[in-house]
Structures are given as structure tokens and as C-alpha cells.
Amino acid sequence: MKPSTEPCTARGEQRRSQILDAATGCFAREGFHGTSIATISKAAAMSTGHIYHFFASKEAIIAALIERKLAQSLELVSHFENAEDVFQAMLERVDQGLQERTDPAQAALELEILAEAARNPRVAALVREADAIRRERLMGVVRSARQNRTSRDTGNTSDKEDDSAAVTEVVIALFEGLTARAVNNPTLERTALAQLLRQVLRALL
Amino acid sequence: MKPSTEPCTARGEQRRSQILDAATGCFAREGFHGTSIATISKAAAMSTGHIYHFFASKEAIIAALIERKLAQSLELVSHFENAEDVFQAMLERVDQGLQERTDPAQAALELEILAEAARNPRVAALVREADAIRRERLMGVVRSARQNRTSRDTGNTSDKEDDSAAVTEVVIALFEGLTARAVNNPTLERTALAQLLRQVLRALL
DNA sequence: ATGATGAGATTGAACGATCACTCTAGACTG
DNA sequence: CAGTCTAGAGTGATCGTTCAATCTCATCAT
């Protein structure tokens, strides 16, 4: 049932967050299909039946969790959009991005979401809609970074065809690939990698 | 018909392949945990019980399938190792690599394996061992490509510290990231992307 | 040639466990 | 006391796995 009254919403929203927080850990540890409602309810310190007062189904929990995570991922883009020197801001975020993407729990959840999106049309629609927005805005960031860079060097900002879309794709692919690397290579040398990532950004932008 | 000298091994190996082939499609479509033995048995055109004569458990099927896929992925490295002009060979494989990595079924299975590796220690051990080998050999390829490139331009092959390990990581991350991009962005512009990927390789090597 | 034989190939019903989900009844609050 | 929150046993379905029964067919004695 949908809680529609006002006081219900406040407490309800807190309970929803409580469930999503618990589910995040469970899903990262055991996957969407490996995690039972009983496991989530135990982690959230409530009964199985109670969970169904806030989410219609297990898939609704997964969808809400994914939506929350996707919304958070847009904050990074906002940070770049609001930065004074966009290019410099991107260079400075490399370390943090590398750290986050190679965190085992975050990497596991990210891969779980992608794997689910690859086979579940509803999840696919979610992540693709969010990606389209993020991609569009990130392309704007890339374009502005490049304009700043080229105008600083040559004073010429407009030339030939614009491959900013492809550059954006490559940058995203590079960082999303780090998630895969974290799983495949736990001995990853982060310092040297971060340095090289910045070098690639300088070459691309 | 097959000679009866070793009917057990020959026929058994064929049946194993038959099961693995069927399972590959099922797993890509519904995931490891979303696929039942009944589904696999139907796809492989045999009974559920019969499958257990060739694999001890469902996890054994998953492990065998992953091992087979990992072994196949080493063929690409061999191709580079045997190439006359390593750098040129890498450039020429960009298109095929992009095509393979953005194939929906292959991408789904790849992500499924990574997600499973992120939470299942046995699968993690499999993929990490394979990755260590592939990484080591690919680093040799990268090093030889770079030596050829620098010696061709300047005649100087040895200088400063070697970041070939980091370059190898970045190259792998870039292509593994394409798998994620294929899921996130079905409208991916492959032509422009391939061109830019080659440009990145030229900058890195 | 042929029927008997038996070992491996193959089946699918059966089983216990576990799952997502429901429902009824008790606890709490204002 | 009225209405909401909460609990946890119950339900039917499905899962991985097992196993006893059946089928297939190369081999060999006749």
C-alpha cells in the first residue's frame, strides 16, 4: 500500500532509506538474486513482512536502490559544471574517482547493476536514461574543458569536426573499466595508474 | 559412429561442450542465478539428471564455462605476440575488439562473470589467475610495441622509469570499459569511437 | 545371422530446502 | 480507543540435486 498521509511520509521515507542502506550492503556482498528478503530484513533490523509495507516487491527495492545510486552519480558532473577551471577540476578528481571505483564493495554493486541491466529491460531503461543525461552533461564539460585548453594555447577555439562525444565516451569507458580492473587485479598499483590517467586526460582534452 | 576404444571420453567431452554451449546462452540471457538447471537442460536437449553425469553441480558448470572463456581470451594476446609489427597489429584489432566488447550477449556474460567474481571467492581466484597471466604477457607486448615505436623515431630505446605496467592497465581498462558502455549506451557511435581509441593507443604506446 | 547380455547413456519423477510474498494478530501511539 | 506500525508464521512455487527405472547398442555365444 502507498503511504499517502504526511506524517506517514516522513517516517516512511526514513524506513525506506534504512531498507535501501541495508540492501546496498547485502547486494554488494551476495548479488541481487543471491540476497533474500530475509537477509535484507535482518540487516535492516525489521521483519520480512514489514519490508513489503514500503516496497511492493524485491525488484522495487532493486530499482529504488539503482535510482538512488544513479542520482548520486550525477553529483560528480555537477561538480565539474560548477568548477572554475574545468580541466583542472577533472585532473584533481582522478584520485578520488580511482579510489571509489576500485573500492571492492562499490565495484561489486556497480557490476551487479550493469549485469542486471544487461538482461532486465526495466533496469536497462533506468540506467540508460540516467546515462544519457550524464553523458550529455559530461560532454558539455568536456567541450568547455577543451575550449579553455585550446584558447589558452592558440586563441583558436573553433576548428574541424567536433569529436567531443567520442572523447566523452572514452573518458567514461576508461573509468568504468577501472571497476573491472579492481576485480581482476587486486594488486593494482594506484599511484602510477592515477598519474597515467591524468596524462591520458591531458592528451584527450 | 565413434570407435569404441574410448567412447566415454570422446562422447563425454562432446556432451560437456554441448552443455557449456547451451549454458552460455542461458547465462547471458538470464544470469547465473536466474538460470535454472531445468532451463539449461532444455537448451541442451537433455534431461536435468543427465547434466549431473558431466558436472558435479551448477557451480561446476559456471566454473568450467568461465575457464573456457578465459582460455579463449588469451588467444588475442598470442596474436599480438606473434605479430611482426606489434603496434600495427594492435591498431588493426581495435575494430574487432570494439565489435566484440559491445556485442550484447558477450557483454552480458562478461559482466555476469565479473559480478560473480566480485562476490564468489572461487570465481575470483579463477579470473584473477587468468588476468595475471594475460596482464603479464600483454605488458610484454606493450613494451615491445613501445620499443619499436621509440627506436623508429629517435633510435633511443632505454630511458627513465618504465610505466609499461600502468599503460597495460589503462589499455585493458579502456577496452573492459567498453563492455560497460555497450550496456549504458546502446546508441554508441562505433566508428568515431574506434578512431579515437586508435588515437589513444598512439598516444600511450 | 541372431538372440542374449550387460554396461553405459538417459530419463523424469521425487525430495528437501529455500524463495518471494501474504496475512492475521498483537504492539504501540496519540 | 482508533488507527498505524510491526512481527513472524504460513503458502505455494521453484530451486538444485538425487535416484531408481528405462533405453541403447556393441559384443559374443550359439
Short mmCIF file of C-alpha atoms (C1' of nucleotides) in Angstrom, two decimals:
data_model
loop_
_atom_site.label_atom_id
_atom_site.label_comp_id
_atom_site.label_asym_id
_atom_site.label_seq_id
_atom_site.Cartn_x
_atom_site.Cartn_y
_atom_site.Cartn_z
CA MET A 1 0.00 0.00 0.00
CA LYS A 2 1.11 3.51 -0.72
CA PRO A 3 1.58 5.72 2.34
CA SER A 4 -0.11 8.97 1.37
CA THR A 5 -0.52 10.86 4.63
CA GLU A 6 2.07 13.45 5.56
CA PRO A 7 3.32 12.09 8.90
CA CYS A 8 3.50 8.72 7.28
CA THR A 9 5.77 10.05 4.58
CA ALA A 10 8.42 11.33 6.97
CA ARG A 11 8.77 8.13 8.96
CA GLY A 12 8.18 6.09 5.86
CA GLU A 13 10.97 7.81 4.00
CA GLN A 14 13.33 7.11 6.84
CA ARG A 15 12.34 3.45 6.83
CA ARG A 16 12.81 3.31 3.08
CA SER A 17 16.32 4.68 3.42
CA GLN A 18 17.00 2.22 6.22
CA ILE A 19 15.99 -0.64 3.97
CA LEU A 20 17.96 0.68 0.99
CA ASP A 21 21.08 1.16 3.12
CA ALA A 22 20.86 -2.40 4.39
CA ALA A 23 20.10 -3.75 0.94
CA THR A 24 23.10 -1.94 -0.54
CA GLY A 25 25.47 -3.91 1.65
CA CYS A 26 23.66 -7.20 1.08
CA PHE A 27 23.51 -6.78 -2.69
CA ALA A 28 27.18 -5.85 -2.89
CA ARG A 29 28.07 -8.94 -0.87
CA GLU A 30 25.73 -11.53 -2.38
CA GLY A 31 24.23 -10.01 -5.51
CA PHE A 32 20.63 -9.19 -6.33
CA HIS A 33 19.47 -12.76 -6.82
CA GLY A 34 21.71 -14.19 -4.12
CA THR A 35 20.21 -11.94 -1.48
CA SER A 36 16.90 -12.96 0.07
CA ILE A 37 14.31 -10.67 1.58
CA ALA A 38 15.01 -12.42 4.86
CA THR A 39 18.66 -11.36 4.64
CA ILE A 40 17.73 -7.75 3.92
CA SER A 41 15.18 -7.69 6.70
CA LYS A 42 17.76 -8.97 9.16
CA ALA A 43 20.30 -6.37 8.04
CA ALA A 44 17.66 -3.65 8.28
CA ALA A 45 16.55 -4.91 11.69
CA MET A 46 12.93 -5.43 10.76
CA SER A 47 10.64 -8.28 9.79
CA THR A 48 10.23 -9.56 6.26
CA GLY A 49 6.58 -8.60 6.19
CA HIS A 50 7.34 -5.05 7.22
CA ILE A 51 9.55 -4.50 4.21
CA TYR A 52 6.55 -5.05 1.96
CA HIS A 53 4.85 -2.02 3.50
CA PHE A 54 7.48 0.17 1.88
CA PHE A 55 8.34 -1.74 -1.28
CA ALA A 56 5.92 -3.67 -3.45
CA SER A 57 8.46 -6.31 -4.35
CA LYS A 58 12.11 -7.24 -4.30
CA GLU A 59 12.53 -5.76 -7.74
CA ALA A 60 11.11 -2.47 -6.44
CA ILE A 61 13.90 -2.41 -3.85
CA ILE A 62 16.48 -3.04 -6.55
CA ALA A 63 15.01 -0.33 -8.76
CA ALA A 64 14.89 2.22 -5.93
CA LEU A 65 18.45 1.40 -4.95
CA ILE A 66 19.66 1.81 -8.50
CA GLU A 67 17.78 5.08 -8.93
CA ARG A 68 19.36 6.44 -5.77
CA LYS A 69 22.83 5.43 -6.88
CA LEU A 70 22.35 6.88 -10.35
CA ALA A 71 21.16 10.17 -8.89
CA GLN A 72 24.27 10.32 -6.71
CA SER A 73 26.50 9.73 -9.71
CA LEU A 74 25.20 12.95 -11.24
CA GLU A 75 26.73 14.94 -8.39
CA LEU A 76 30.17 14.44 -9.90
CA VAL A 77 29.02 16.02 -13.13
CA SER A 78 27.57 18.97 -11.23
CA HIS A 79 30.89 19.43 -9.51
CA PHE A 80 32.63 19.79 -12.87
CA GLU A 81 29.94 22.06 -14.25
CA ASN A 82 30.37 24.42 -11.30
CA ALA A 83 34.15 24.35 -11.35
CA GLU A 84 36.00 27.48 -12.34
CA ASP A 85 38.77 25.66 -14.20
CA VAL A 86 37.00 22.59 -15.55
CA PHE A 87 40.09 20.82 -16.83
CA GLN A 88 41.96 21.31 -13.58
CA ALA A 89 38.95 20.09 -11.63
CA MET A 90 38.90 16.88 -13.66
CA LEU A 91 42.59 16.28 -13.06
CA GLU A 92 42.09 16.77 -9.35
CA ARG A 93 39.20 14.33 -9.20
CA VAL A 94 41.18 11.48 -10.78
CA ASP A 95 42.49 10.20 -7.45
CA GLN A 96 39.11 10.17 -5.78
CA GLY A 97 37.47 8.58 -8.80
CA LEU A 98 40.13 5.88 -8.91
CA GLN A 99 39.71 5.24 -5.20
CA GLU A 100 35.93 4.99 -5.41
CA ARG A 101 35.87 2.80 -8.49
CA THR A 102 38.39 0.35 -7.08
CA ASP A 103 36.62 0.01 -3.74
CA PRO A 104 35.56 -3.66 -3.60
CA ALA A 105 32.04 -3.07 -2.31
CA GLN A 106 31.29 -0.23 -4.71
CA ALA A 107 32.79 -2.14 -7.61
CA ALA A 108 30.70 -5.21 -6.78
CA LEU A 109 27.48 -3.21 -6.70
CA GLU A 110 28.34 -1.37 -9.90
CA LEU A 111 28.97 -4.64 -11.71
CA GLU A 112 25.83 -6.14 -10.27
CA ILE A 113 23.80 -3.24 -11.62
CA LEU A 114 25.39 -3.46 -15.06
CA ALA A 115 24.90 -7.20 -15.25
CA GLU A 116 21.28 -6.80 -14.26
CA ALA A 117 20.81 -4.02 -16.81
CA ALA A 118 22.20 -6.31 -19.49
CA ARG A 119 19.34 -8.74 -19.03
CA ASN A 120 16.46 -6.90 -17.30
CA PRO A 121 14.74 -4.39 -19.62
CA ARG A 122 13.32 -2.35 -16.75
CA VAL A 123 16.73 -1.91 -15.15
CA ALA A 124 18.23 -1.28 -18.56
CA ALA A 125 15.78 1.58 -19.13
CA LEU A 126 16.75 3.09 -15.77
CA VAL A 127 20.49 3.06 -16.29
CA ARG A 128 20.27 4.12 -19.93
CA GLU A 129 18.10 7.11 -19.15
CA ALA A 130 20.49 8.17 -16.38
CA ASP A 131 23.49 7.55 -18.62
CA ALA A 132 22.03 9.64 -21.43
CA ILE A 133 21.68 12.60 -19.07
CA ARG A 134 25.11 12.12 -17.52
CA ARG A 135 26.68 11.66 -20.95
CA GLU A 136 25.08 14.78 -22.37
CA ARG A 137 26.15 16.94 -19.45
CA LEU A 138 29.62 15.41 -19.30
CA MET A 139 30.06 16.16 -22.98
CA GLY A 140 29.34 19.79 -22.19
CA VAL A 141 32.01 19.63 -19.52
CA VAL A 142 34.48 18.05 -21.92
CA ARG A 143 33.74 20.65 -24.57
CA SER A 144 34.24 23.53 -22.19
CA ALA A 145 37.46 22.00 -20.86
CA ARG A 146 38.80 21.66 -24.38
CA GLN A 147 37.82 25.17 -25.38
CA ASN A 148 39.64 26.53 -22.38
CA ARG A 149 42.69 24.47 -23.19
CA THR A 150 42.92 25.31 -26.86
CA SER A 151 42.14 29.01 -26.42
CA ARG A 152 44.83 29.23 -23.76
CA ASP A 153 47.39 27.84 -26.17
CA THR A 154 46.42 29.17 -29.56
CA GLY A 155 43.49 31.51 -29.13
CA ASN A 156 41.63 29.38 -31.64
CA THR A 157 38.53 27.66 -30.27
CA SER A 158 36.58 26.54 -33.31
CA ASP A 159 38.05 24.10 -35.80
CA LYS A 160 37.26 20.91 -37.73
CA GLU A 161 34.62 18.40 -36.72
CA ASP A 162 33.80 18.00 -33.05
CA ASP A 163 34.69 14.62 -31.55
CA SER A 164 33.72 15.62 -28.03
CA ALA A 165 31.06 12.91 -27.94
CA ALA A 166 33.64 10.23 -28.65
CA VAL A 167 36.10 11.74 -26.19
CA THR A 168 33.39 11.69 -23.54
CA GLU A 169 32.71 8.05 -24.26
CA VAL A 170 36.38 7.20 -23.97
CA VAL A 171 36.76 9.03 -20.67
CA ILE A 172 33.73 7.29 -19.19
CA ALA A 173 34.84 3.93 -20.56
CA LEU A 174 38.25 4.43 -19.02
CA PHE A 175 36.86 4.99 -15.54
CA GLU A 176 34.17 2.36 -15.80
CA GLY A 177 36.89 -0.01 -16.89
CA LEU A 178 38.67 0.64 -13.61
CA THR A 179 35.81 -1.14 -11.88
CA ALA A 180 36.58 -4.24 -13.90
CA ARG A 181 40.29 -3.85 -13.20
CA ALA A 182 39.68 -3.69 -9.45
CA VAL A 183 38.07 -7.12 -9.61
CA ASN A 184 40.57 -8.65 -12.00
CA ASN A 185 43.67 -7.27 -10.36
CA PRO A 186 43.62 -6.72 -6.61
CA THR A 187 47.31 -5.79 -6.68
CA LEU A 188 46.57 -2.74 -8.80
CA GLU A 189 49.20 -0.02 -8.45
CA ARG A 190 47.04 3.04 -7.87
CA THR A 191 49.71 5.74 -7.75
CA ALA A 192 51.23 5.02 -11.13
CA LEU A 193 47.77 4.45 -12.57
CA ALA A 194 46.46 7.82 -11.37
CA GLN A 195 49.44 9.56 -12.89
CA LEU A 196 48.87 7.89 -16.22
CA LEU A 197 45.15 8.61 -16.12
CA ARG A 198 45.90 12.30 -15.79
CA GLN A 199 48.29 12.00 -18.70
CA VAL A 200 45.57 10.44 -20.84
CA LEU A 201 43.17 13.24 -19.89
CA ARG A 202 45.75 15.81 -20.93
CA ALA A 203 46.15 14.06 -24.26
CA LEU A 204 42.41 13.78 -24.84
CA LEU A 205 41.21 17.22 -23.75
CA MET B 1 29.85 -43.75 -35.25
CA LYS B 2 32.78 -43.22 -32.93
CA PRO B 3 35.20 -46.09 -32.34
CA SER B 4 34.56 -47.77 -29.05
CA THR B 5 38.15 -47.59 -27.88
CA GLU B 6 37.40 -44.54 -25.76
CA PRO B 7 33.70 -43.87 -26.11
CA CYS B 8 33.47 -42.47 -22.63
CA THR B 9 35.96 -39.63 -23.07
CA ALA B 10 35.07 -38.63 -26.62
CA ARG B 11 31.32 -38.67 -26.21
CA GLY B 12 31.61 -37.21 -22.74
CA GLU B 13 33.66 -34.27 -23.94
CA GLN B 14 31.17 -33.60 -26.70
CA ARG B 15 28.33 -33.65 -24.20
CA ARG B 16 30.23 -31.32 -21.90
CA SER B 17 30.68 -28.85 -24.74
CA GLN B 18 27.03 -29.22 -25.64
CA ILE B 19 26.06 -28.30 -22.09
CA LEU B 20 28.52 -25.42 -21.90
CA ASP B 21 27.32 -24.02 -25.23
CA ALA B 22 23.72 -24.13 -24.09
CA ALA B 23 24.60 -22.68 -20.70
CA THR B 24 26.49 -19.80 -22.31
CA GLY B 25 23.35 -18.56 -23.99
CA CYS B 26 21.18 -19.09 -20.93
CA PHE B 27 23.61 -17.35 -18.59
CA ALA B 28 23.98 -14.39 -20.93
CA ARG B 29 20.21 -14.08 -21.16
CA GLU B 30 19.21 -14.69 -17.52
CA GLY B 31 22.38 -14.60 -15.45
CA PHE B 32 24.00 -17.33 -13.39
CA HIS B 33 21.45 -17.29 -10.59
CA GLY B 34 18.49 -16.55 -12.81
CA THR B 35 19.14 -19.65 -14.90
CA SER B 36 17.89 -22.98 -13.59
CA ILE B 37 19.32 -26.38 -14.37
CA ALA B 38 15.98 -27.14 -15.98
CA THR B 39 16.48 -24.23 -18.38
CA ILE B 40 19.98 -25.37 -19.29
CA SER B 41 18.85 -28.95 -19.74
CA LYS B 42 16.10 -27.84 -22.08
CA ALA B 43 18.52 -25.68 -24.10
CA ALA B 44 20.99 -28.57 -24.25
CA ALA B 45 18.22 -31.01 -25.23
CA MET B 46 18.78 -33.41 -22.38
CA SER B 47 17.28 -34.19 -19.00
CA THR B 48 18.25 -32.44 -15.79
CA GLY B 49 19.58 -35.61 -14.26
CA HIS B 50 21.85 -36.27 -17.19
CA ILE B 51 23.64 -32.99 -16.72
CA TYR B 52 24.85 -34.20 -13.35
CA HIS B 53 26.74 -37.02 -15.03
CA PHE B 54 29.06 -34.44 -16.53
CA PHE B 55 29.10 -31.69 -13.94
CA ALA B 56 29.01 -32.18 -10.20
CA SER B 57 26.95 -29.06 -9.60
CA LYS B 58 25.66 -25.88 -11.13
CA GLU B 59 28.70 -24.03 -9.85
CA ALA B 60 30.91 -26.54 -11.66
CA ILE B 61 29.17 -25.60 -14.91
CA ILE B 62 29.78 -21.93 -14.19
CA ALA B 63 33.42 -22.56 -13.36
CA ALA B 64 34.01 -24.64 -16.49
CA LEU B 65 32.31 -22.02 -18.65
CA ILE B 66 34.43 -19.25 -17.17
CA GLU B 67 37.62 -21.27 -17.58
CA ARG B 68 36.81 -21.89 -21.22
CA LYS B 69 36.11 -18.21 -21.84
CA LEU B 70 39.27 -17.11 -20.06
CA ALA B 71 41.36 -19.53 -22.09
CA GLN B 72 39.86 -18.11 -25.30
CA SER B 73 40.71 -14.57 -24.21
CA LEU B 74 44.38 -15.49 -24.19
CA GLU B 75 44.29 -16.10 -27.91
CA LEU B 76 44.22 -12.36 -28.53
CA VAL B 77 47.45 -11.94 -26.61
CA SER B 78 49.06 -14.72 -28.59
CA HIS B 79 48.05 -12.94 -31.77
CA PHE B 80 49.94 -9.84 -30.69
CA GLU B 81 52.95 -11.81 -29.51
CA ASN B 82 53.24 -13.46 -32.91
CA ALA B 83 52.69 -10.30 -34.90
CA GLU B 84 55.57 -8.86 -36.88
CA ASP B 85 54.68 -5.24 -36.20
CA VAL B 86 53.10 -5.38 -32.75
CA PHE B 87 51.89 -1.80 -32.67
CA GLN B 88 50.28 -2.05 -36.07
CA ALA B 89 48.62 -5.31 -35.08
CA MET B 90 47.09 -3.65 -32.05
CA LEU B 91 45.74 -0.78 -34.14
CA GLU B 92 44.21 -3.22 -36.58
CA ARG B 93 42.49 -5.19 -33.82
CA VAL B 94 40.73 -2.15 -32.37
CA ASP B 95 37.68 -2.53 -34.60
CA GLN B 96 37.22 -6.20 -33.87
CA GLY B 97 37.76 -5.66 -30.16
CA LEU B 98 35.22 -2.88 -30.12
CA GLN B 99 32.73 -5.02 -32.00
CA GLU B 100 33.17 -8.00 -29.69
CA ARG B 101 33.03 -6.00 -26.49
CA THR B 102 29.89 -4.17 -27.50
CA ASP B 103 28.04 -7.30 -28.56
CA PRO B 104 25.07 -7.51 -26.19
CA ALA B 105 25.33 -11.22 -25.41
CA GLN B 106 29.09 -11.17 -24.91
CA ALA B 107 28.89 -8.03 -22.83
CA ALA B 108 26.17 -9.56 -20.64
CA LEU B 109 28.22 -12.67 -19.99
CA GLU B 110 31.37 -10.67 -19.31
CA LEU B 111 29.56 -8.53 -16.75
CA GLU B 112 27.95 -11.58 -15.22
CA ILE B 113 31.38 -13.16 -14.73
CA LEU B 114 32.86 -10.00 -13.22
CA ALA B 115 29.90 -9.54 -10.88
CA GLU B 116 30.20 -13.15 -9.77
CA ALA B 117 33.94 -12.78 -9.29
CA ALA B 118 33.33 -9.75 -7.08
CA ARG B 119 31.44 -11.89 -4.57
CA ASN B 120 32.42 -15.54 -5.10
CA PRO B 121 36.00 -16.27 -3.94
CA ARG B 122 36.32 -19.35 -6.14
CA VAL B 123 35.36 -17.44 -9.27
CA ALA B 124 37.54 -14.55 -8.16
CA ALA B 125 40.53 -16.88 -7.95
CA LEU B 126 39.83 -18.13 -11.48
CA VAL B 127 39.59 -14.74 -13.14
CA ARG B 128 42.47 -13.26 -11.18
CA GLU B 129 44.82 -16.07 -12.08
CA ALA B 130 43.88 -15.72 -15.74
CA ASP B 131 44.16 -11.96 -15.58
CA ALA B 132 47.61 -12.12 -14.02
CA ILE B 133 48.83 -14.24 -16.91
CA ARG B 134 47.15 -12.10 -19.55
CA ARG B 135 48.40 -8.91 -17.91
CA GLU B 136 51.96 -10.13 -17.73
CA ARG B 137 52.03 -11.20 -21.36
CA LEU B 138 50.21 -8.10 -22.54
CA MET B 139 52.76 -5.96 -20.74
CA GLY B 140 55.45 -7.70 -22.76
CA VAL B 141 53.50 -6.84 -25.89
CA VAL B 142 53.14 -3.23 -24.82
CA ARG B 143 56.83 -2.97 -24.03
CA SER B 144 57.84 -4.38 -27.38
CA ALA B 145 55.42 -2.09 -29.18
CA ARG B 146 56.84 0.94 -27.42
CA GLN B 147 60.43 -0.08 -28.07
CA ASN B 148 59.70 -0.39 -31.74
CA ARG B 149 57.96 2.98 -31.78
CA THR B 150 60.64 4.96 -29.93
CA SER B 151 63.56 3.36 -31.70
CA ARG B 152 61.94 4.10 -35.04
CA ASP B 153 61.68 7.80 -34.16
CA THR B 154 64.76 8.56 -32.11
CA GLY B 155 66.90 5.46 -32.05
CA ASN B 156 66.82 5.64 -28.29
CA THR B 157 65.09 2.71 -26.61
CA SER B 158 66.08 2.93 -22.94
CA ASP B 159 65.15 5.88 -20.79
CA LYS B 160 63.68 6.82 -17.41
CA GLU B 161 61.43 4.55 -15.32
CA ASP B 162 59.21 2.04 -17.12
CA ASP B 163 55.48 2.66 -16.78
CA SER B 164 54.52 -0.19 -19.12
CA ALA B 165 52.61 -1.89 -16.32
CA ALA B 166 50.40 1.18 -15.84
CA VAL B 167 49.98 1.61 -19.60
CA THR B 168 48.89 -2.01 -19.84
CA GLU B 169 46.36 -1.46 -17.08
CA VAL B 170 44.98 1.60 -18.84
CA VAL B 171 44.67 -0.18 -22.18
CA ILE B 172 42.85 -3.11 -20.60
CA ALA B 173 40.65 -0.79 -18.54
CA LEU B 174 39.75 1.13 -21.66
CA PHE B 175 38.53 -1.94 -23.51
CA GLU B 176 36.85 -3.53 -20.49
CA GLY B 177 35.11 -0.21 -20.03
CA LEU B 178 33.61 -0.58 -23.49
CA THR B 179 31.61 -3.50 -22.16
CA ALA B 180 30.01 -1.18 -19.63
CA ARG B 181 29.46 1.45 -22.30
CA ALA B 182 27.65 -1.03 -24.53
CA VAL B 183 25.10 -1.59 -21.77
CA ASN B 184 24.79 2.05 -20.74
CA ASN B 185 24.61 3.48 -24.23
CA PRO B 186 23.05 1.38 -26.97
CA THR B 187 23.36 4.29 -29.41
CA LEU B 188 27.14 4.13 -29.19
CA GLU B 189 28.83 5.60 -32.26
CA ARG B 190 31.34 2.90 -33.07
CA THR B 191 33.14 4.49 -35.99
CA ALA B 192 34.18 7.67 -34.21
CA LEU B 193 34.95 5.68 -31.10
CA ALA B 194 37.28 3.29 -32.92
CA GLN B 195 39.13 6.19 -34.46
CA LEU B 196 39.63 7.80 -31.07
CA LEU B 197 40.70 4.52 -29.49
CA ARG B 198 43.48 4.22 -32.04
CA GLN B 199 44.47 7.77 -31.29
CA VAL B 200 44.72 6.95 -27.57
CA LEU B 201 46.83 3.89 -28.35
CA ARG B 202 49.18 6.04 -30.42
CA ALA B 203 49.48 8.47 -27.52
CA LEU B 204 50.08 5.73 -24.97
CA LEU B 205 52.49 3.47 -26.84
"C1'" DA C 1 22.88 -64.26 -38.77
"C1'" DT C 2 20.65 -63.78 -34.30
"C1'" DG C 3 19.22 -63.50 -29.83
"C1'" DA C 4 21.16 -62.77 -25.21
"C1'" DT C 5 23.65 -59.82 -22.34
"C1'" DG C 6 25.15 -56.14 -19.66
"C1'" DA C 7 27.35 -51.71 -19.10
"C1'" DG C 8 26.88 -47.18 -20.01
"C1'" DA C 9 23.58 -43.47 -21.57
"C1'" DT C 10 19.45 -41.23 -20.48
"C1'" DT C 11 15.24 -40.12 -18.25
"C1'" DG C 12 11.99 -37.58 -15.24
"C1'" DA C 13 9.61 -38.03 -11.01
"C1'" DA C 14 10.57 -37.13 -6.23
"C1'" DC C 15 12.75 -34.59 -2.28
"C1'" DG C 16 14.11 -31.30 0.97
"C1'" DA C 17 15.43 -26.58 1.08
"C1'" DT C 18 14.62 -22.01 0.13
"C1'" DC C 19 12.50 -18.42 -2.11
"C1'" DA C 20 9.22 -14.13 -2.64
"C1'" DC C 21 5.27 -12.85 -0.85
"C1'" DT C 22 0.71 -12.77 2.14
"C1'" DC C 23 -1.96 -12.50 6.11
"C1'" DT C 24 -3.53 -12.37 10.59
"C1'" DA C 25 -2.86 -10.92 15.03
"C1'" DG C 26 -0.51 -8.32 18.55
"C1'" DA C 27 2.04 -3.82 19.95
"C1'" DC C 28 2.34 0.94 20.08
"C1'" DT C 29 0.92 5.86 19.93
"C1'" DG C 30 -1.71 9.98 20.32
"C1'" DC D 1 -9.84 3.53 22.00
"C1'" DA D 2 -8.98 4.22 16.96
"C1'" DG D 3 -5.56 3.82 13.69
"C1'" DT D 4 -0.99 2.75 12.42
"C1'" DC D 5 3.21 0.09 12.94
"C1'" DT D 6 5.30 -4.29 13.35
"C1'" DA D 7 6.04 -9.13 13.65
"C1'" DG D 8 6.55 -13.83 12.07
"C1'" DA D 9 4.34 -17.98 10.87
"C1'" DG D 10 2.18 -19.69 6.71
"C1'" DT D 11 1.73 -20.56 1.40
"C1'" DG D 12 2.56 -22.06 -2.98
"C1'" DA D 13 6.12 -22.10 -6.27
"C1'" DT D 14 10.66 -23.11 -7.70
"C1'" DC D 15 15.19 -24.37 -6.94
"C1'" DG D 16 19.40 -27.73 -7.07
"C1'" DT D 17 20.12 -32.31 -6.57
"C1'" DT D 18 19.28 -37.41 -6.28
"C1'" DC D 19 17.94 -41.87 -7.75
"C1'" DA D 20 15.63 -45.84 -9.36
"C1'" DA D 21 13.99 -47.23 -13.68
"C1'" DT D 22 14.35 -47.48 -18.73
"C1'" DC D 23 16.62 -47.39 -23.05
"C1'" DT D 24 20.62 -48.17 -26.42
"C1'" DC D 25 23.66 -50.77 -28.61
"C1'" DA D 26 28.25 -53.02 -29.12
"C1'" DT D 27 29.68 -57.61 -28.09
"C1'" DC D 28 29.59 -62.50 -28.28
"C1'" DA D 29 27.93 -67.33 -27.76
"C1'" DT D 30 25.20 -70.03 -30.49
#
